[in-house]
Amino acid sequence: MGGAGSGRTVSQAGERRFTRIESLRAIAALGVLAGHIVLVAGSSNDDGVIYRVLFGGGLGVYFFFGLTGYLLFWPFAQRYFGDADPIDLKRYAANRALRILPLYYVVVITVLLFADHVTAGVWARFLTFTETTSNLTAGQYVDVAWSLAVEVMFYALLPLLVYAVARVSRGSISRAAAILVALGALSFLCRVLNVYEGHPAEPIWRFNLLATFVFFVPGMLLALARVTWERRGASIPTGWWSNAQLWFAISLAVWLPVLLISYHLDLLICAASFLAIGACVLAPGDGPLLRVLDARPLVAIGVASYSLYLWHLPITRTLNHALGNPTPAELALVAVPASIAAALLSYRVIERPFLGLRRQWSESAAAQEER
């Protein structure tokens, strides 16, 4: 991870992570939290612009997909289009499992144990990441779990996808980019026909990789762009058009039509993701907007953003019930700090021990290779 952006790093269970990437995670997770607070509190479109902006924060999940596209595709792009060593797929699978599974299962089991009308089929689908295959579970019970099912599918298909793209493109980065854009366009077409048009099976399509793959593509294209410059041995071009501060500012502006006009303009999130992530890993420069991403509280939330993402909704619903249906502002006053506190604790108790195993295994493998 990294690039021409800030070189500041933070430790995540002994592994170094770039602060600005973690802060982008935090912003996305906090956006989803804001969206669910107004939803749980019973706000509606009639509440005006503030409602639309806050509720639209839920679209931050698609920004997460862009981050995943870059972070997961980058080592594969180095391997197939650069000069990196072959990727150990067993270690890749183990790393993904340790990152996702422990916390996912803790949250799923906790929520389902206290939920009503949970059948054996519901348990089976959530425990096997197939909740998006049925309208009974897609976006239900553990509502945000659908995105984890999408991510797991992406993890599983990525090695095959990269291999196929590399073979078809014959090592050409421009052809590889064109293939990814074409696949993204097909995914968007699937989204238009089965989500925007109100297909009867909309929940299944809305919460499926076929209709959301387009949001992974911007990050993957960024990885290819970075490989292009590194393979040529050239420095990243400078100028007003490639300034990180400008990229990030435009990325914020691109969100406005989505939040203020129509959520169906969510294709613009692809452009926003490309610019925001690119500002941190590709475009050179600095500025006040980007320095906000170096704020330690934001970085800390980013490190624990996976926990925040999974825990915030059951916490928000529990607090809403306990407070007797408060206003969104009243609910936010307790739900935001409670969710962040729970996330930090969850990261320390559940996530960090398993993430530490990844580092231990990597060090053990490296030691064996040196013998």
Coordinates of C-alpha atoms in Angstrom, one line a residue:
M1 CA 0.0 0.0 0.0
G2 CA 1.1 3.5 -0.5
G3 CA 2.3 5.7 -3.3
A4 CA 3.2 9.3 -3.7
G5 CA 1.0 10.5 -0.9
S6 CA 1.7 10.9 2.7
G7 CA 4.3 8.5 4.1
R8 CA 2.8 8.6 7.6
T9 CA 1.9 5.2 8.8
V10 CA 0.1 3.6 11.7
S11 CA 0.4 0.2 13.3
Q12 CA -2.4 -2.3 12.9
A13 CA -1.6 -5.4 14.9
G14 CA 2.1 -4.8 14.1
E15 CA 1.5 -4.2 10.4
R16 CA 2.2 -0.8 8.9
R17 CA -0.8 1.0 7.3
F18 CA -0.8 4.4 5.7
T19 CA -2.7 6.9 7.8
R20 CA -4.7 8.5 5.0
I21 CA -6.0 5.2 3.8
E22 CA -7.2 4.4 7.3
S23 CA -8.8 7.8 7.6
L24 CA -10.7 7.2 4.3
R25 CA -12.0 4.0 5.9
A26 CA -13.1 6.0 9.0
I27 CA -15.0 8.5 6.9
A28 CA -16.8 5.7 5.0
A29 CA -17.7 3.9 8.2
L30 CA -18.9 7.1 9.9
G31 CA -21.0 7.9 6.8
V32 CA -22.7 4.5 7.0
L33 CA -23.3 5.1 10.7
A34 CA -24.9 8.5 10.0
G35 CA -27.1 7.0 7.4
H36 CA -28.3 4.3 9.7
I37 CA -29.0 6.7 12.6
V38 CA -31.5 8.7 10.5
L39 CA -33.0 5.5 9.2
V40 CA -33.4 3.9 12.6
A41 CA -34.8 7.2 14.1
G42 CA -37.5 7.2 11.5
S43 CA -36.6 10.2 9.5
S44 CA -37.9 10.6 5.9
N45 CA -37.2 12.5 2.7
D46 CA -39.6 15.2 4.0
D47 CA -37.0 16.2 6.5
G48 CA -35.0 18.0 3.7
V49 CA -31.5 18.4 2.7
I50 CA -29.9 17.4 6.0
Y51 CA -31.7 14.1 5.9
R52 CA -30.6 13.4 2.3
V53 CA -27.0 14.1 3.1
L54 CA -26.9 12.1 6.3
F55 CA -28.9 9.2 4.9
G56 CA -26.7 9.2 1.8
G57 CA -23.8 8.5 4.0
G58 CA -24.9 4.9 3.8
L59 CA -23.5 4.9 0.3
G60 CA -20.1 4.9 1.9
V61 CA -20.2 1.1 1.6
Y62 CA -19.5 1.6 -2.2
F63 CA -16.5 3.7 -1.3
F64 CA -15.3 0.7 0.8
F65 CA -15.4 -1.4 -2.3
G66 CA -13.2 1.1 -4.1
L67 CA -10.6 0.8 -1.3
T68 CA -10.8 -3.0 -1.5
G69 CA -10.3 -2.8 -5.3
Y70 CA -7.1 -0.9 -4.9
L71 CA -5.6 -2.6 -1.8
L72 CA -6.4 -6.2 -2.9
F73 CA -5.6 -5.7 -6.6
W74 CA -2.3 -3.8 -6.1
P75 CA -0.1 -6.9 -5.3
F76 CA -1.7 -8.8 -8.1
A77 CA -1.1 -5.9 -10.5
Q78 CA 2.6 -5.8 -9.4
R79 CA 2.9 -9.5 -10.0
Y80 CA 1.2 -9.7 -13.5
F81 CA 2.1 -6.2 -14.9
G82 CA 5.2 -5.4 -12.9
D83 CA 8.1 -7.4 -11.7
A84 CA 7.0 -8.6 -8.3
D85 CA 7.4 -12.2 -7.1
P86 CA 4.6 -14.7 -7.5
I87 CA 1.8 -14.4 -4.9
D88 CA 1.4 -17.1 -2.3
L89 CA -2.3 -17.8 -2.7
K90 CA -2.5 -19.9 0.5
R91 CA -1.2 -17.0 2.5
Y92 CA -3.5 -14.6 0.6
A93 CA -6.5 -16.8 1.6
A94 CA -5.3 -17.1 5.2
N95 CA -4.9 -13.4 5.5
R96 CA -8.3 -12.7 4.1
A97 CA -9.9 -15.3 6.4
L98 CA -8.1 -13.9 9.5
R99 CA -9.2 -10.4 8.5
I100 CA -12.9 -11.1 7.9
L101 CA -14.1 -14.3 9.6
P102 CA -13.5 -13.9 13.4
L103 CA -15.4 -10.6 13.8
Y104 CA -18.0 -11.4 11.2
Y105 CA -19.0 -14.6 13.0
V106 CA -19.0 -13.0 16.5
V107 CA -21.4 -10.3 15.2
V108 CA -23.6 -12.6 13.2
I109 CA -24.0 -15.1 16.0
T110 CA -24.6 -12.3 18.6
V111 CA -27.3 -10.6 16.4
L112 CA -29.1 -13.8 15.3
L113 CA -29.3 -15.1 18.9
F114 CA -31.4 -12.1 19.9
A115 CA -33.4 -11.8 16.7
D116 CA -36.9 -13.0 16.1
H117 CA -38.0 -15.7 13.6
V118 CA -34.5 -17.0 12.9
T119 CA -34.9 -20.3 11.0
A120 CA -32.2 -22.9 10.3
G121 CA -32.1 -21.6 6.7
V122 CA -31.3 -18.1 8.0
W123 CA -28.5 -19.4 10.1
A124 CA -27.1 -21.4 7.3
R125 CA -27.1 -18.5 4.8
F126 CA -25.4 -16.1 7.2
L127 CA -22.8 -18.7 8.3
T128 CA -21.9 -19.5 4.7
F129 CA -21.9 -16.0 3.3
T130 CA -24.9 -16.8 1.1
E131 CA -27.3 -14.3 2.7
T132 CA -27.5 -12.4 -0.6
T133 CA -29.0 -15.4 -2.4
S134 CA -32.4 -15.0 -0.8
N135 CA -34.8 -12.1 -0.3
L136 CA -35.4 -13.4 3.3
T137 CA -31.8 -12.6 4.3
A138 CA -30.4 -10.1 1.7
G139 CA -30.1 -6.9 3.7
Q140 CA -32.0 -8.4 6.6
Y141 CA -31.2 -9.4 10.2
V142 CA -27.5 -8.5 10.2
D143 CA -28.2 -5.8 7.6
V144 CA -24.7 -4.7 6.7
A145 CA -23.5 -8.3 6.3
W146 CA -24.5 -8.3 2.7
S147 CA -21.4 -6.3 1.8
L148 CA -19.2 -8.8 3.5
A149 CA -20.7 -11.5 1.3
V150 CA -19.9 -9.4 -1.7
E151 CA -16.3 -8.8 -0.5
V152 CA -15.7 -12.5 0.2
M153 CA -16.9 -13.3 -3.4
F154 CA -14.5 -10.6 -4.7
Y155 CA -11.7 -12.1 -2.7
A156 CA -12.4 -15.6 -4.0
L157 CA -12.7 -14.5 -7.7
L158 CA -9.8 -11.9 -7.7
P159 CA -6.9 -14.3 -8.4
L160 CA -8.8 -15.9 -11.3
L161 CA -10.0 -12.6 -12.6
V162 CA -6.5 -11.1 -12.6
Y163 CA -5.0 -14.2 -14.2
A164 CA -7.7 -14.0 -17.0
V165 CA -7.2 -10.3 -17.5
A166 CA -3.4 -10.7 -17.7
R167 CA -3.7 -13.5 -20.2
V168 CA -6.2 -11.7 -22.5
S169 CA -4.3 -8.4 -22.3
R170 CA -1.0 -10.1 -22.9
G171 CA 0.7 -8.0 -20.2
S172 CA -0.5 -4.7 -21.7
I173 CA -1.7 -2.3 -18.9
S174 CA -3.8 -0.3 -21.3
R175 CA -5.6 -3.4 -22.5
A176 CA -6.0 -4.6 -19.0
A177 CA -7.6 -1.3 -18.0
A178 CA -9.9 -1.4 -21.0
I179 CA -11.0 -4.9 -19.9
L180 CA -11.7 -3.8 -16.4
V181 CA -13.7 -0.8 -17.6
A182 CA -15.7 -3.1 -19.9
L183 CA -16.5 -5.4 -17.0
G184 CA -17.4 -2.4 -14.9
A185 CA -19.8 -1.2 -17.6
L186 CA -21.5 -4.6 -17.7
S187 CA -21.9 -4.5 -13.9
F188 CA -23.4 -1.1 -14.2
L189 CA -25.8 -2.2 -16.9
C190 CA -26.8 -5.1 -14.6
R191 CA -27.4 -2.5 -11.9
V192 CA -29.5 -0.3 -14.1
L193 CA -31.7 -3.1 -15.3
N194 CA -32.1 -4.9 -11.9
V195 CA -31.8 -2.2 -9.3
Y196 CA -32.8 1.2 -10.7
E197 CA -35.7 -0.2 -12.7
G198 CA -37.2 -1.9 -9.6
H199 CA -36.9 -5.5 -10.6
P200 CA -39.1 -7.8 -8.3
A201 CA -35.9 -9.5 -7.2
E202 CA -34.3 -6.2 -6.4
P203 CA -32.8 -7.1 -2.9
I204 CA -31.0 -10.0 -4.4
W205 CA -29.5 -7.9 -7.2
R206 CA -28.8 -4.8 -5.1
F207 CA -26.8 -6.8 -2.6
N208 CA -24.9 -8.9 -5.2
L209 CA -21.4 -8.7 -6.7
L210 CA -22.8 -8.6 -10.2
A211 CA -24.4 -5.3 -9.6
T212 CA -21.7 -3.9 -7.3
F213 CA -18.5 -4.9 -9.1
V214 CA -18.4 -1.6 -10.8
F215 CA -17.5 0.1 -7.5
F216 CA -14.4 -2.1 -7.2
V217 CA -13.1 -1.0 -10.6
P218 CA -11.8 2.5 -9.7
G219 CA -9.4 1.1 -7.1
M220 CA -8.2 -1.5 -9.6
L221 CA -7.6 1.1 -12.2
L222 CA -5.5 3.1 -9.7
A223 CA -3.4 0.1 -9.1
L224 CA -2.7 -0.3 -12.8
A225 CA -1.9 3.4 -13.1
R226 CA 0.6 3.1 -10.3
V227 CA 2.2 0.1 -11.9
T228 CA 2.5 2.0 -15.2
W229 CA 4.6 4.8 -13.7
E230 CA 6.7 2.4 -11.6
R231 CA 7.3 0.0 -14.5
R232 CA 8.5 3.0 -16.7
G233 CA 10.8 4.1 -13.8
A234 CA 9.4 7.6 -14.2
S235 CA 8.3 10.0 -11.5
I236 CA 4.7 10.7 -11.2
P237 CA 3.9 13.8 -13.3
T238 CA 3.3 17.0 -11.4
G239 CA 1.1 20.0 -12.3
W240 CA -2.2 21.5 -11.3
W241 CA -4.1 18.6 -12.9
S242 CA -2.3 15.9 -10.8
N243 CA -2.2 17.8 -7.4
A244 CA -3.5 15.7 -4.6
Q245 CA -5.3 18.6 -2.9
L246 CA -7.2 19.2 -6.1
W247 CA -8.1 15.6 -6.6
F248 CA -9.5 15.3 -3.1
A249 CA -11.5 18.5 -3.3
I250 CA -13.1 17.4 -6.6
S251 CA -13.8 14.0 -5.1
L252 CA -15.9 15.8 -2.4
A253 CA -17.7 17.9 -5.0
V254 CA -18.6 14.8 -7.0
W255 CA -20.6 13.4 -4.1
L256 CA -23.0 16.4 -4.1
P257 CA -25.2 15.3 -7.0
V258 CA -25.5 11.9 -5.5
L259 CA -26.5 13.2 -2.1
L260 CA -28.6 16.2 -3.2
I261 CA -30.3 15.1 -6.5
S262 CA -30.6 11.3 -6.7
Y263 CA -29.0 8.3 -5.0
H264 CA -29.4 6.6 -8.4
L265 CA -26.5 8.7 -9.6
D266 CA -24.3 6.5 -7.5
L267 CA -22.1 5.7 -10.6
L268 CA -20.5 9.1 -9.7
I269 CA -19.1 7.4 -6.5
C270 CA -16.7 5.6 -8.8
A271 CA -15.2 8.9 -9.9
A272 CA -15.2 10.1 -6.3
S273 CA -13.4 6.9 -5.2
F274 CA -10.8 7.2 -7.9
L275 CA -10.0 10.8 -7.0
A276 CA -10.0 10.4 -3.2
I277 CA -8.0 7.2 -3.1
G278 CA -5.8 8.5 -5.9
A279 CA -5.1 11.6 -3.9
C280 CA -3.7 9.5 -1.1
V281 CA -1.7 6.9 -3.1
L282 CA -1.0 8.3 -6.5
A283 CA -1.1 12.1 -7.0
P284 CA 1.7 14.1 -5.4
G285 CA 1.3 17.1 -3.1
D286 CA -0.3 18.0 0.2
G287 CA -2.7 20.6 1.6
P288 CA -5.2 21.4 4.4
L289 CA -7.8 19.0 3.2
L290 CA -5.4 16.1 3.1
R291 CA -3.8 16.9 6.4
V292 CA -7.2 16.4 8.0
L293 CA -6.7 12.7 7.1
D294 CA -3.7 12.7 9.3
A295 CA -5.7 13.5 12.4
R296 CA -5.0 10.8 15.0
P297 CA -8.7 10.3 16.2
L298 CA -9.7 9.8 12.6
V299 CA -6.9 7.3 11.9
A300 CA -7.7 5.4 15.1
I301 CA -11.4 5.0 14.0
G302 CA -10.1 3.9 10.6
V303 CA -8.0 1.2 12.2
A304 CA -11.1 -0.1 13.9
S305 CA -13.5 0.7 11.0
Y306 CA -14.4 -2.9 10.4
S307 CA -15.6 -3.3 13.9
L308 CA -17.4 0.0 13.7
Y309 CA -19.1 -1.1 10.5
L310 CA -20.4 -4.4 11.8
W311 CA -21.4 -3.3 15.4
H312 CA -22.9 0.2 14.8
L313 CA -26.3 -0.9 13.6
P314 CA -27.3 -3.4 16.4
I315 CA -26.0 -0.8 18.9
T316 CA -28.0 2.0 17.3
R317 CA -31.2 -0.1 17.2
T318 CA -30.8 -1.2 20.8
L319 CA -30.2 2.4 21.9
N320 CA -33.2 3.6 19.9
H321 CA -35.4 1.1 21.6
A322 CA -34.0 1.9 25.1
L323 CA -34.5 5.7 24.5
G324 CA -38.1 5.3 23.3
N325 CA -37.8 6.4 19.7
P326 CA -35.7 9.6 20.1
T327 CA -35.0 12.2 17.4
P328 CA -32.1 11.6 15.0
A329 CA -30.0 14.2 16.9
E330 CA -30.8 12.6 20.3
L331 CA -30.0 9.2 19.0
A332 CA -26.7 10.4 17.4
L333 CA -25.6 11.9 20.7
V334 CA -25.5 8.4 22.3
A335 CA -25.1 6.1 19.2
V336 CA -22.0 7.7 17.8
P337 CA -19.8 7.6 20.9
A338 CA -21.2 4.2 21.9
S339 CA -20.5 2.7 18.5
I340 CA -17.0 4.2 18.3
A341 CA -16.2 2.9 21.9
A342 CA -17.5 -0.5 21.0
A343 CA -15.5 -0.6 17.8
L344 CA -12.2 0.3 19.6
L345 CA -12.9 -2.4 22.2
S346 CA -13.9 -4.9 19.5
Y347 CA -10.7 -4.2 17.6
R348 CA -8.5 -4.7 20.6
V349 CA -10.3 -7.9 21.9
I350 CA -11.4 -9.6 18.7
E351 CA -9.6 -8.2 15.6
R352 CA -6.1 -7.5 16.8
P353 CA -5.3 -11.0 18.2
F354 CA -6.2 -12.6 14.8
L355 CA -4.5 -10.0 12.8
G356 CA -1.4 -10.6 14.8
L357 CA -1.4 -14.2 13.6
R358 CA -0.9 -12.9 10.0
R359 CA 2.3 -11.1 11.0
Q360 CA 3.5 -14.2 13.0
W361 CA 2.9 -16.5 10.0
S362 CA 4.6 -14.0 7.6
E363 CA 7.7 -13.8 9.9
S364 CA 7.7 -17.6 10.2
A365 CA 7.5 -18.1 6.4
A366 CA 10.3 -15.5 5.9
A367 CA 12.5 -17.2 8.4
Q368 CA 12.0 -20.6 6.7
E369 CA 12.9 -19.0 3.3
E370 CA 16.2 -17.7 4.7
R371 CA 17.3 -21.1 5.9

